Steps between C-alpha positions, in 0.01 A plus 500: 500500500466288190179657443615827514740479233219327227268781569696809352613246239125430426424916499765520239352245264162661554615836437691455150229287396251827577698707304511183249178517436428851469815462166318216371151753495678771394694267179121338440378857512764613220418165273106558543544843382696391208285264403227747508705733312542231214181400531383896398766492234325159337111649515656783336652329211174288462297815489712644260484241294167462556417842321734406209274167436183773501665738311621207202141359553321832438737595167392118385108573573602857302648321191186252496259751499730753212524138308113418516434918411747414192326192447146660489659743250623296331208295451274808442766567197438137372168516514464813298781416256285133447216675408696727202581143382165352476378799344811401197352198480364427096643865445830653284742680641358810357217511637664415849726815393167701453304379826798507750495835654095448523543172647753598713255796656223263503662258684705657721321845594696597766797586254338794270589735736848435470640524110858366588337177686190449268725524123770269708193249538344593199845338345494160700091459453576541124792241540271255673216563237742439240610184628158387509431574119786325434442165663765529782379377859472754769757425785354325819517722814874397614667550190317799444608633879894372464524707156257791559473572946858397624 
């Protein structure tokens, strides 16, 4: 009779521990999801910011290239304006008054077609040509770029 009595006992046990485990799955069920969920939540912050990094990358690579176009420019202008002063050079600064607006066209071409841009230009190549004549030194390039192409 002693038996008996264990085995119900035993079915019990065995029971609540079925119904045990099938809690436990169903809690570790719930926690993998969440975890899933958060994991989802992080890949989509790190895409996001992602993007923003290529976004802030491509503006930088933008700004280079407008800085080297400003540069070139800038450098074209220099280049032009240094050869109003070496044609000053052993001259007065009448006669760099008289040959500016030639020297300007002659040197920079691309302006006679625009009055406004080629008398503005005509003004600094007679500035450079009269530095020149009188024994002042033409700028280097980054002086010349911080005071003329900011």
């Amino acid at each position: 009779m002693v038996k008996n009595i264990w085995k119900p006992l035993t079915l019990l046990v065995s029971l609540s521990c079925v119904s045990c485990g099938t809690t436990q799955e169903i809690e570790f069920e719930k926690e993998k999801l969440e975890f899933e969920k958060e994991k989802l939540e992080f890949e989509k912050e790190k895409l996001a910011l992602k993007q923003q990094k290529q976004k802030y990358e491509n503006r930088q690579l933008e700004m280079t290239q407008e800085r080297k176009e400003d540069e070139g420019m800038c450098g074209t202008l220099y280049n032009i304006l240094e050869g109003c002063y070496k044609q000053g050079k052993g001259q007065t600064v009448e006669i760099c008054a008289d040959l500016t607006l030639g020297l300007a066209e002659k040197l920079a071409p691309d302006f006679r077609n625009n009055p406004e841009t080629l008398a503005s230009f005509s003004l600094m190549c007679g500035k450079a040509c009269a530095y020149a004549s009188q024994g002042e030194v033409f700028p280097s390039f980054s002086t010349f770029q911080r005071g003329v192409c900011p």
